[in-house]
CSV table of C-alpha atoms in Angstrom, one decimal:
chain,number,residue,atom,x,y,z
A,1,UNK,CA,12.8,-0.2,15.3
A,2,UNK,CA,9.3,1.8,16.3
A,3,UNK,CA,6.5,0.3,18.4
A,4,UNK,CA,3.6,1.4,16.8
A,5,UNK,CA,0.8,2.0,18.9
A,6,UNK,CA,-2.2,1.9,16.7
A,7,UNK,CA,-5.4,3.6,17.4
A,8,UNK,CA,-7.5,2.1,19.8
A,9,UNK,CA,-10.6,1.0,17.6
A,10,UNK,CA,-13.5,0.7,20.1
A,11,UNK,CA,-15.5,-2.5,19.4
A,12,UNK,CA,-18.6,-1.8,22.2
A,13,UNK,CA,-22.4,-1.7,20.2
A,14,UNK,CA,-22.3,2.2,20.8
A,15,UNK,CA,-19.4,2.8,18.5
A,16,UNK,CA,-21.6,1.1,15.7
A,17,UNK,CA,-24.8,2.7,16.7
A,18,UNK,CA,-26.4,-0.1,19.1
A,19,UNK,CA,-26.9,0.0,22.8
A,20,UNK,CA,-29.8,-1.2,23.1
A,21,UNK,CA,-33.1,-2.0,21.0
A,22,UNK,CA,-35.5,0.3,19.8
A,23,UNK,CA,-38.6,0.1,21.6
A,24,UNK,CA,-41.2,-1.8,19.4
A,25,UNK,CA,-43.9,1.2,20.8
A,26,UNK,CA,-43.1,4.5,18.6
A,27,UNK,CA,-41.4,2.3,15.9
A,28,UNK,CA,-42.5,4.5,12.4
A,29,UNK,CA,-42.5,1.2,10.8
A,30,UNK,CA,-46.0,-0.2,9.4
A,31,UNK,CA,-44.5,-3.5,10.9
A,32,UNK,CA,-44.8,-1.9,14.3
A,33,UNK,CA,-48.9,-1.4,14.1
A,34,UNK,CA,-49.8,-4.8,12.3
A,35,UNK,CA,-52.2,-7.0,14.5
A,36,UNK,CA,-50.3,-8.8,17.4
A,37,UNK,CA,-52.0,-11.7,19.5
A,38,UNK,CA,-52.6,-11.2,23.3
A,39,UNK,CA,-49.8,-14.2,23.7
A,40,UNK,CA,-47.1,-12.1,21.9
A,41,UNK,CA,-48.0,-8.5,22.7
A,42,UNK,CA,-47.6,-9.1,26.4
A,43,UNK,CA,-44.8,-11.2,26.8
A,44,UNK,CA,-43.4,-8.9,24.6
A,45,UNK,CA,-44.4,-5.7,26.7
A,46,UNK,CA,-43.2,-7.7,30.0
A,47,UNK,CA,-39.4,-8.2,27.9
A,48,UNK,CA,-39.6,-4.1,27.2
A,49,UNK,CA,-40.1,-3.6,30.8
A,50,UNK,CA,-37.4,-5.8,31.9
A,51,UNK,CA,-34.9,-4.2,30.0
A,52,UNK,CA,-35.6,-0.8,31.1
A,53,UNK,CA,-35.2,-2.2,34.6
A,54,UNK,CA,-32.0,-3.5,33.5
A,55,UNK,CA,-32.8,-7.2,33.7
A,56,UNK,CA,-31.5,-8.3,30.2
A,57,UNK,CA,-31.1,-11.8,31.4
A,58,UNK,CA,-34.7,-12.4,32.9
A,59,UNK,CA,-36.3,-10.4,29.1
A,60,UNK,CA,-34.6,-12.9,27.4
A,61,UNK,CA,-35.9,-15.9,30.1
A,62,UNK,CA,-39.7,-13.8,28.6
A,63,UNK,CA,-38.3,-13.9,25.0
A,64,UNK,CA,-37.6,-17.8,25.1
A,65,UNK,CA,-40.8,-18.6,25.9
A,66,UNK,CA,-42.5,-16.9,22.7
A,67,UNK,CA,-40.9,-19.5,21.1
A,68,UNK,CA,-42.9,-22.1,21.9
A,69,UNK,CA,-45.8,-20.2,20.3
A,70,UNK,CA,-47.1,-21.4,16.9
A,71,UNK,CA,-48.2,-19.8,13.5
A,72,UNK,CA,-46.5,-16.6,14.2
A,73,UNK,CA,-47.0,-13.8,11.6
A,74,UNK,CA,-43.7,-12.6,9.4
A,75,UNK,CA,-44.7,-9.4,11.9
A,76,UNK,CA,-44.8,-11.1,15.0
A,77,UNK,CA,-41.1,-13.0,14.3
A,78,UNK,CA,-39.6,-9.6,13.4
A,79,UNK,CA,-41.3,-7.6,16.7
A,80,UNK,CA,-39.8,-10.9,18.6
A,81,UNK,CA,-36.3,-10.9,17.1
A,82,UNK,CA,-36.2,-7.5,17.2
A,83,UNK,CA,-36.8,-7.3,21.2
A,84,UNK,CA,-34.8,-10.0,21.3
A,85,UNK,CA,-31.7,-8.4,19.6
A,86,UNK,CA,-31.5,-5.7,22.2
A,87,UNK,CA,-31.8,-7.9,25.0
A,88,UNK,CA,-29.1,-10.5,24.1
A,89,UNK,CA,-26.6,-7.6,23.3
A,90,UNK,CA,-27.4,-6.2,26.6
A,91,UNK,CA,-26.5,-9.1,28.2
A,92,UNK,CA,-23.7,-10.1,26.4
A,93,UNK,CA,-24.8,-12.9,25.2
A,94,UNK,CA,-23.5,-12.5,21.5
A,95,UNK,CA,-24.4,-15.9,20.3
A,96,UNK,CA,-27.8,-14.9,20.3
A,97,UNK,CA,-27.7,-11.4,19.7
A,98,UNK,CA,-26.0,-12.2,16.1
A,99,UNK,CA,-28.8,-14.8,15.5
A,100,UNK,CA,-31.6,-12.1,16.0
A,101,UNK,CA,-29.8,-9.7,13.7
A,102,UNK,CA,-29.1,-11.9,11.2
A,103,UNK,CA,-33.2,-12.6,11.1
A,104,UNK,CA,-34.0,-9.2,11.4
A,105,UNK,CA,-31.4,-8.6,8.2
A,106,UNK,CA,-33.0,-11.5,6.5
A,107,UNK,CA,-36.8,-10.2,7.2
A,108,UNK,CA,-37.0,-7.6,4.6
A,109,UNK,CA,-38.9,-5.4,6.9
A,110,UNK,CA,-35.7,-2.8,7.4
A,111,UNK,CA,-35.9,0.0,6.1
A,112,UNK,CA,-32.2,1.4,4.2
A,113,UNK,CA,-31.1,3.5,7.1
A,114,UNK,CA,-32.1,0.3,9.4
A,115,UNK,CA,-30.6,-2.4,7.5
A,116,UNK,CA,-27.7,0.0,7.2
A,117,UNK,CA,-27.1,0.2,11.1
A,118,UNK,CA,-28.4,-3.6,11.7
A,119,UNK,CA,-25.4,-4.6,9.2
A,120,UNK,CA,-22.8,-2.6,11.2
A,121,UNK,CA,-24.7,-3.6,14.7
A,122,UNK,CA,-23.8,-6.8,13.3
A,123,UNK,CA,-20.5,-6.2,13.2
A,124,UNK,CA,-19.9,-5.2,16.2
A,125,UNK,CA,-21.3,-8.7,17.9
A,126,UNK,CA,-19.5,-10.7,15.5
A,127,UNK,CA,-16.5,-8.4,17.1
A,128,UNK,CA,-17.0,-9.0,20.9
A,129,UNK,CA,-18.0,-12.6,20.3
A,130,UNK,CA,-14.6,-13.0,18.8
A,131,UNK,CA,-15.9,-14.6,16.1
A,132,UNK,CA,-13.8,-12.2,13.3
A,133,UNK,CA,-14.4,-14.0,10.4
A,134,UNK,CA,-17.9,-13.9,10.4
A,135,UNK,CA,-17.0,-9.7,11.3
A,136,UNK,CA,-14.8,-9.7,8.3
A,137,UNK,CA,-17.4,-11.7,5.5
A,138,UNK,CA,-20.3,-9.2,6.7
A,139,UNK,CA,-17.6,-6.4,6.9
A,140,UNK,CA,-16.6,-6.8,3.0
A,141,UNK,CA,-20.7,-7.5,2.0
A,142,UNK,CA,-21.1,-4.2,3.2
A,143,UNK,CA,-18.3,-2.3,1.6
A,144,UNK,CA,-19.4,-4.2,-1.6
A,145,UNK,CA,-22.6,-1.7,-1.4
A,146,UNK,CA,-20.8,1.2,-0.4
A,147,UNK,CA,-17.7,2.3,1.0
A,148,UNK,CA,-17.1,3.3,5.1
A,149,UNK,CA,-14.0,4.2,6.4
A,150,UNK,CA,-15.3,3.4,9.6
A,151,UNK,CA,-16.0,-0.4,8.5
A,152,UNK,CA,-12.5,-0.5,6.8
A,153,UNK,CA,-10.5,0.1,10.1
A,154,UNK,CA,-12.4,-2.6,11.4
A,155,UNK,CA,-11.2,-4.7,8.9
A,156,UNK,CA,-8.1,-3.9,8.9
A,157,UNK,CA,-7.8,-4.0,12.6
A,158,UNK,CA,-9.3,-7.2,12.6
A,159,UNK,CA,-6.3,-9.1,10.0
A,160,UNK,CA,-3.8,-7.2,12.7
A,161,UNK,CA,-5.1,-9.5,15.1
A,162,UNK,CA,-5.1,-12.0,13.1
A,163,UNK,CA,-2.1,-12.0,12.2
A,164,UNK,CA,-3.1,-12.1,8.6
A,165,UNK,CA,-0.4,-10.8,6.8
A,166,UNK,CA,-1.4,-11.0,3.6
A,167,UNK,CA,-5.2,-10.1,3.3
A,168,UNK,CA,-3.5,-6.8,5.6
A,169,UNK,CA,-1.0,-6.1,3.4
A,170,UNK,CA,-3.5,-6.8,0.2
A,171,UNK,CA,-6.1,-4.3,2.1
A,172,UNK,CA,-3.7,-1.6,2.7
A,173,UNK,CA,-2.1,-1.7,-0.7
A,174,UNK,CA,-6.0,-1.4,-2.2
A,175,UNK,CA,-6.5,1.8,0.2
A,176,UNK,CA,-3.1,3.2,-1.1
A,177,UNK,CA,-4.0,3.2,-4.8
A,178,UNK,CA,-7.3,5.5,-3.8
A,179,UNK,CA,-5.3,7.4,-1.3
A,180,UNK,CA,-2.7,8.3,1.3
A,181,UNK,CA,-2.6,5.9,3.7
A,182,UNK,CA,-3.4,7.2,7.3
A,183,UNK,CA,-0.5,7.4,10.2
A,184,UNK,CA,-1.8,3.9,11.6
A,185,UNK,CA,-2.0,2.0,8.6
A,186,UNK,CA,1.5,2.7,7.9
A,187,UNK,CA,2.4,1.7,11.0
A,188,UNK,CA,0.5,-1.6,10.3
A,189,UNK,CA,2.1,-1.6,7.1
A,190,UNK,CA,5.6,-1.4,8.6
A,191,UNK,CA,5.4,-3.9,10.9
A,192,UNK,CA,4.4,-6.3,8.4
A,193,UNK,CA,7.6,-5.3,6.6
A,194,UNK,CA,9.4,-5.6,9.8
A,195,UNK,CA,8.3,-9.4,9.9
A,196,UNK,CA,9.0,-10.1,6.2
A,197,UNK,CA,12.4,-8.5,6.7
A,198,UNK,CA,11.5,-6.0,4.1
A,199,UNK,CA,14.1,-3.1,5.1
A,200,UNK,CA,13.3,-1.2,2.1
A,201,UNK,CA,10.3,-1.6,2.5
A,202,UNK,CA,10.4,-0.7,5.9
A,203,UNK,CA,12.1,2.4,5.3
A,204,UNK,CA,10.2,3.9,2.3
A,205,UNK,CA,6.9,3.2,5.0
A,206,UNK,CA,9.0,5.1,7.6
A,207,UNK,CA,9.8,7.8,4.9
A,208,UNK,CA,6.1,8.2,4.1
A,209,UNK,CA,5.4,8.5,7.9
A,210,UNK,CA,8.0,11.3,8.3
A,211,UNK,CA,6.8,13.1,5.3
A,212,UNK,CA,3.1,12.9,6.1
A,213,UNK,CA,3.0,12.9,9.9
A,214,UNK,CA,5.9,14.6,10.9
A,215,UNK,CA,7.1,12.9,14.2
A,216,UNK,CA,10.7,12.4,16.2
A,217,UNK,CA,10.0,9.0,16.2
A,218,UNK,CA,10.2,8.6,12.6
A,219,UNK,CA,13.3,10.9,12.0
A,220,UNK,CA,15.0,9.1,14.7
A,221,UNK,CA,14.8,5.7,13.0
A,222,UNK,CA,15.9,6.9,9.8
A,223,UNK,CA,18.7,8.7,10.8
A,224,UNK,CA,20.1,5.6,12.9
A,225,UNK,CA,19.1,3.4,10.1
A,226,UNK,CA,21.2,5.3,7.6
A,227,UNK,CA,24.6,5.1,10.1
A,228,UNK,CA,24.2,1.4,10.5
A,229,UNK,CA,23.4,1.3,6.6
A,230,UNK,CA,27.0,-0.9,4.8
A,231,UNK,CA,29.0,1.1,3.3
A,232,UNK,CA,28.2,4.2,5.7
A,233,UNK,CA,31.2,6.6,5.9
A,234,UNK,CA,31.4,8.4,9.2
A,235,UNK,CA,32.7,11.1,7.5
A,236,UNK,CA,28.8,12.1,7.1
A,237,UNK,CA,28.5,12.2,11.0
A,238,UNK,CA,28.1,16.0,10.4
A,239,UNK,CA,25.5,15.8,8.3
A,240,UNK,CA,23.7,13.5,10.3
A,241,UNK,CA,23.9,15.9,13.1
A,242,UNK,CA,22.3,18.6,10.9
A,243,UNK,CA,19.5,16.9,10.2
A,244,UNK,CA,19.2,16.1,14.1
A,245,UNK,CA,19.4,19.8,14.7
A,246,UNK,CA,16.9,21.0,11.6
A,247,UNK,CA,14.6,18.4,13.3
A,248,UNK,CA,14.9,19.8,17.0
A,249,UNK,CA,16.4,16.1,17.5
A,250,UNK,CA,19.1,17.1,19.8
A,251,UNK,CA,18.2,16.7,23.4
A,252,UNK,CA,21.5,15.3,25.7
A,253,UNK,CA,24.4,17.9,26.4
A,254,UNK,CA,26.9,15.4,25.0
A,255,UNK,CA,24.7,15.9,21.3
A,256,UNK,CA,25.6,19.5,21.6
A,257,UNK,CA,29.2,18.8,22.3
A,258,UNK,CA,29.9,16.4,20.3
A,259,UNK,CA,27.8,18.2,16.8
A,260,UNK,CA,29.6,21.3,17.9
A,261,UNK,CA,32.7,19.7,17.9
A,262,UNK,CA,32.5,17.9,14.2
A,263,UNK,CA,31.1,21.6,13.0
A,264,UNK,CA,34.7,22.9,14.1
A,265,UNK,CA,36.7,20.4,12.6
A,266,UNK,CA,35.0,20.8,9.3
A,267,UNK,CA,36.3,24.6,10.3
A,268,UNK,CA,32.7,25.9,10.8
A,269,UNK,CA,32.9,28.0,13.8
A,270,UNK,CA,30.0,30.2,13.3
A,271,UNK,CA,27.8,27.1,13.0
A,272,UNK,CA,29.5,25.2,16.1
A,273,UNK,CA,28.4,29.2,18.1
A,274,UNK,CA,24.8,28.9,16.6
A,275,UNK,CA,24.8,25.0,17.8
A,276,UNK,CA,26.2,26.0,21.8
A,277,UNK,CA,24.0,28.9,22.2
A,278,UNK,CA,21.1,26.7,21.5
A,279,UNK,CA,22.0,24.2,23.6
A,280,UNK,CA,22.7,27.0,26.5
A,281,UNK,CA,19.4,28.3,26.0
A,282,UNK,CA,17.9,24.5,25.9
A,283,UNK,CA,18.9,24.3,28.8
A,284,UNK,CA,20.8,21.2,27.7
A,285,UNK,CA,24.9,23.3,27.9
A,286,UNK,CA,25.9,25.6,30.7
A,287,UNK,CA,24.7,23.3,34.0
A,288,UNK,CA,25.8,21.0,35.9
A,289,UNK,CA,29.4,19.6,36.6
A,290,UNK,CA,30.2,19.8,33.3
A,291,UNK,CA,29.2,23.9,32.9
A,292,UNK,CA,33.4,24.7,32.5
A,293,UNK,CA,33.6,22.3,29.8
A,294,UNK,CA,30.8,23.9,28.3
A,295,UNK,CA,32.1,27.2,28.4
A,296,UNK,CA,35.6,25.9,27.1
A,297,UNK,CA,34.1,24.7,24.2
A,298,UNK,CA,32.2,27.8,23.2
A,299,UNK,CA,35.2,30.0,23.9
A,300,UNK,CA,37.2,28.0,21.4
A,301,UNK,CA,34.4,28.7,19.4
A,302,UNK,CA,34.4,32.0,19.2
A,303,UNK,CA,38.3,32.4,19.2
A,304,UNK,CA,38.6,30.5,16.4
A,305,UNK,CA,35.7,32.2,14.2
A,306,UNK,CA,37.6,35.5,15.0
A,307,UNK,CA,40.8,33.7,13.7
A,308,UNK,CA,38.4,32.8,10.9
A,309,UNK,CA,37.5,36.3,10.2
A,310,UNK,CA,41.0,38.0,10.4
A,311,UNK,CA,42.8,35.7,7.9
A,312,UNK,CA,39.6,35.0,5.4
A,313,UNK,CA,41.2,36.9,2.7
A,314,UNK,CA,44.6,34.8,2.8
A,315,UNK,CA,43.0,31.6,3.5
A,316,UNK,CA,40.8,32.1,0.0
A,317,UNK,CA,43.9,33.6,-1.6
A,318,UNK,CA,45.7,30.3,-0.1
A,319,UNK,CA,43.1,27.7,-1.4
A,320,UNK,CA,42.6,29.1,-4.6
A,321,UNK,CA,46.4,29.5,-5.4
A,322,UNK,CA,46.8,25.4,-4.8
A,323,UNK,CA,43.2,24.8,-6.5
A,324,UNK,CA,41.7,23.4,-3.3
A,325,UNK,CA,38.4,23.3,-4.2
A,326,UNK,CA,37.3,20.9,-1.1
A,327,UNK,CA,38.3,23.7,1.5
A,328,UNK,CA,37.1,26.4,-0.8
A,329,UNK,CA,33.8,24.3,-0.4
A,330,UNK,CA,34.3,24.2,3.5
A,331,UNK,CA,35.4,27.7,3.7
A,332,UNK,CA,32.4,29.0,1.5
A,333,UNK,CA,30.0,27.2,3.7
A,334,UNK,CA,31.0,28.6,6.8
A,335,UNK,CA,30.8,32.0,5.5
A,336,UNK,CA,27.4,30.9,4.8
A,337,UNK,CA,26.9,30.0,8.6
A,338,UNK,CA,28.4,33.7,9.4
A,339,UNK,CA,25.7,35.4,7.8
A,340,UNK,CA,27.5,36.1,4.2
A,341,UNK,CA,25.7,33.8,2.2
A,342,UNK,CA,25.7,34.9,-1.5
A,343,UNK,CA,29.5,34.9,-1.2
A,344,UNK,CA,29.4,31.4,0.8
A,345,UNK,CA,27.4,30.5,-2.1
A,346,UNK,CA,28.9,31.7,-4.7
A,347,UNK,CA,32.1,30.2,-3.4
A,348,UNK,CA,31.4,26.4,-3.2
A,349,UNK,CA,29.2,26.3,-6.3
A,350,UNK,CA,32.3,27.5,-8.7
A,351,UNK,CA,34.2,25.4,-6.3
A,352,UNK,CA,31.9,22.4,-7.3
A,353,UNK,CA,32.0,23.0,-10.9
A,354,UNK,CA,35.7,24.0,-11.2
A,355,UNK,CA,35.7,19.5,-10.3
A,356,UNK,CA,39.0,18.2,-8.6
A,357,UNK,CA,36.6,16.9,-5.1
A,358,UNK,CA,37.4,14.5,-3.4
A,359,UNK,CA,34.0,13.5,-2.5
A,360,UNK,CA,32.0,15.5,-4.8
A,361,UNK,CA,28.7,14.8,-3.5
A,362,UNK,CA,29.5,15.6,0.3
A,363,UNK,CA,30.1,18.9,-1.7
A,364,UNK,CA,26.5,19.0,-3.4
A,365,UNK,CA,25.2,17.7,-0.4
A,366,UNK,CA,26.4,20.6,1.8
A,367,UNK,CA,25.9,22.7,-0.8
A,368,UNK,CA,21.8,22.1,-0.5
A,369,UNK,CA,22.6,22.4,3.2
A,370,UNK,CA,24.0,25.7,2.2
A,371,UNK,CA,20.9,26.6,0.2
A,372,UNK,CA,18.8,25.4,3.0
A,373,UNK,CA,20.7,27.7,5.8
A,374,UNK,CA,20.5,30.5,3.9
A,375,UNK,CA,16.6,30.1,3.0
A,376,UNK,CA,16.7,29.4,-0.3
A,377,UNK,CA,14.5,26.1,-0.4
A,378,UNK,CA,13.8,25.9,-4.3
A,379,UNK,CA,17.8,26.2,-5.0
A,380,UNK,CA,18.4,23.7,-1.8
A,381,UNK,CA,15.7,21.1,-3.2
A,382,UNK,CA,16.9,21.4,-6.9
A,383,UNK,CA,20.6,20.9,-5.7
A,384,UNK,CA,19.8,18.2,-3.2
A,385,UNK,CA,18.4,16.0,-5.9
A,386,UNK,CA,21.4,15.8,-7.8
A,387,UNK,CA,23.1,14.2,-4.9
A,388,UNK,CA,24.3,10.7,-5.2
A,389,UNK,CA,26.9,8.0,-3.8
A,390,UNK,CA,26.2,4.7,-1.9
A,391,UNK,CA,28.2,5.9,1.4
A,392,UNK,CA,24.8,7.6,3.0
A,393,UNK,CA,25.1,10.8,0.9
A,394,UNK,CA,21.8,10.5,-1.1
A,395,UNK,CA,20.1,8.9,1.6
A,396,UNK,CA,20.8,12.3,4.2
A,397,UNK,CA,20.1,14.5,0.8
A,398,UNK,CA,16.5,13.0,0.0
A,399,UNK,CA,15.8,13.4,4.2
A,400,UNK,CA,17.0,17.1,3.6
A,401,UNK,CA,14.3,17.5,1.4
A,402,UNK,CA,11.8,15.4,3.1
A,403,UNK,CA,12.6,18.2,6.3
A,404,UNK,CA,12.0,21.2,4.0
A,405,UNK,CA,9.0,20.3,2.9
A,406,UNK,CA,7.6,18.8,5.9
A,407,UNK,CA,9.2,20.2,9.1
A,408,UNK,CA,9.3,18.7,12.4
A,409,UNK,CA,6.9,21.0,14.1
């Protein structure tokens, strides 16, 4: 399972265009010069001056008191409000911040671009306040008019806290239809899988997250998922170790050992080389108090590729005279690994189609592997996808594919 940590979404007035009010002197507005009263205009200048000396609190104390005064123009409520609305959300008093710009939104006297940032200033209160319904109603008002990324993360973030499932799930399925989803609302959308118990789900999100963001993270969980998969045959443990190694996925000393060690076994020796000399120069083989084992290991390598390379010619001859077409597959795949591979290739393709396998997709499969190794991606994609079987085999053959075409940087 993978802890997604989503992207922090920063809910402070500044991230939605509000820090403080804009001064009612050198608004551009035709509001801002209308006729205002002695007993507004300076109580209002007094709550401008507060504020720039920082004392929020004490303009709204100045504010509070225009309140008491009757017959007040449309203007004169909007000047107010508008002061008003910079103070409280300087203060942190939300309650009354939403109030003022929810008048201020209702007055008429916003221009587009106004109302536009008002709306999202509105938000943003709704947001600190905790109050994420409200956040989410004004939220979808304002996507109904026009469409902001911006506002749909908050959305979405906002059903994550929630805990609402379904209107997240819903929202992200809506996004998907227009689009690819970004990295953290797949991760939102797995872990709603997670809690449904959705594994397919959760592995087709995990799939799309590998493909389109590329991480050892992802590749991680899908390759453990498919060995605890039912029906898994460990005789894939190979494979599995390939795709590690394609994905710069191996890291301990016992990884190289142990991959090296299958890749000899399935009579590979020039692979097993290629897998120890990375891990020597890794950094991971070739220290510590296990150095001689190391060392062991790739000697046996080497002696037994030099075996490999003496007695080729008889061990073909040998195959092909009993119709072994599973170690003609093997035998054509490390040639492959040595550096031979149109004869490699040639070799376990007729061996594939001359039929007699044991497990003929492990064949296919290694086949694209082949393909892959030898830097033919068209003929290891085509191949790949004809791979089948319910024992892991088309799982690791589709994640073949998925690592050509989007490599683990």
């Amino acid at each position: 399972m993978i802890k997604f940590r989503l992207a922090h979404l920063s809910l402070a007035m500044a991230a939605l265009g509000f820090t403080a009010l804009t001064p009612v002197i050198g608004l551009s507005s035709a509001v801002a010069q209308e006729a205002m009263r002695p007993e507004i205009g300076k109580p209002l200048q007094q709550a401008q001056a507060q504020m720039k000396q920082g004392k929020h609190k004490e303009a709204l104390a100045t504010l509070r008191g225009l309140d008491k005064v009757g017959n007040k123009t449309a203007n004169e409520s909007y000047l107010i409000e508008r002061v008003r609305a910079g103070a409280a959300s300087s203060a942190g008093d939300y309650d009354t911040a939403a109030k003022s710009f929810e008048a201020l939104l209702a007055s008429g006297k916003l221009n587009a671009n106004e109302r536009s940032q008002f709306a999202e200033g509105l938000v943003g209160i709704y947001m600190r306040a905790g109050d994420l319904n409200k956040a989410n109603s004004t939220i979808q008002t304002l996507l109904k008019q026009k469409e902001d990324p911006k506002l749909r993360a908050y959305l979405l973030q906002n059903y994550y806290k929630q805990g609402n499932t379904a209107a997240l799930e819903q929202e992200l399925r809506t996004i998907e239809k227009s689009g690819r989803l970004s990295e953290d609302q797949l991760g939102m959308l797995a872990n709603i899988q997670l809690k449904k118990n959705d594994t397919a789900g959760y592995v087709r999100t995990i799939e799309k997250l590998a493909s389109s963001y590329p991480k050892a993270q992802y590749w991680t969980d899908l390759l453990n998922r498919v060995q605890r998969q039912p029906g898994y045959s460990q005789r894939l443990n190979v494979d599995v170790y390939r795709l590690k190694l394609a994905n710069n996925l191996l890291k301990k000393p016992s990884e190289y050992m142990e991959m090296a060690q299958l890749v000899l076994q399935a009579k590979a020796p020039a692979e097993a080389l290629k897998i120890i000399d990375k891990g020597y120069k890794a950094g991971a083989l070739g220290t510590g108090t296990d150095a001689a084992r190391h060392q062991r290991l790739k000697d046996l390598a080497e002696k037994n590729l030099a075996e490999q390379n003496k007695n080729f010619a008889a061990l073909e001859a040998e195959h092909t005279a009993v119709k072994d077409q599973d170690s003609l597959v093997g035998l054509g795949y490390a040639l492959v690994q040595a550096g031979q591979a149109d004869k490699g290739l040639k070799m376990m393709d007729a061996a594939i189609k001359a039929g007699g396998l044991k497990n003929p997709e492990d064949a296919k499969l290694r086949l694209g592997e082949a393909y892959a190794v030898a830097g033919k991606k068209q003929q290891a994609i085509a191949t790949l996808k004809t791979v089948g079987g319910k024992d892991g085999t088309a799982e690791l053959a589709r994640y073949w594919i998925l690592a050509i075409n989007n490599p683990l940087s």
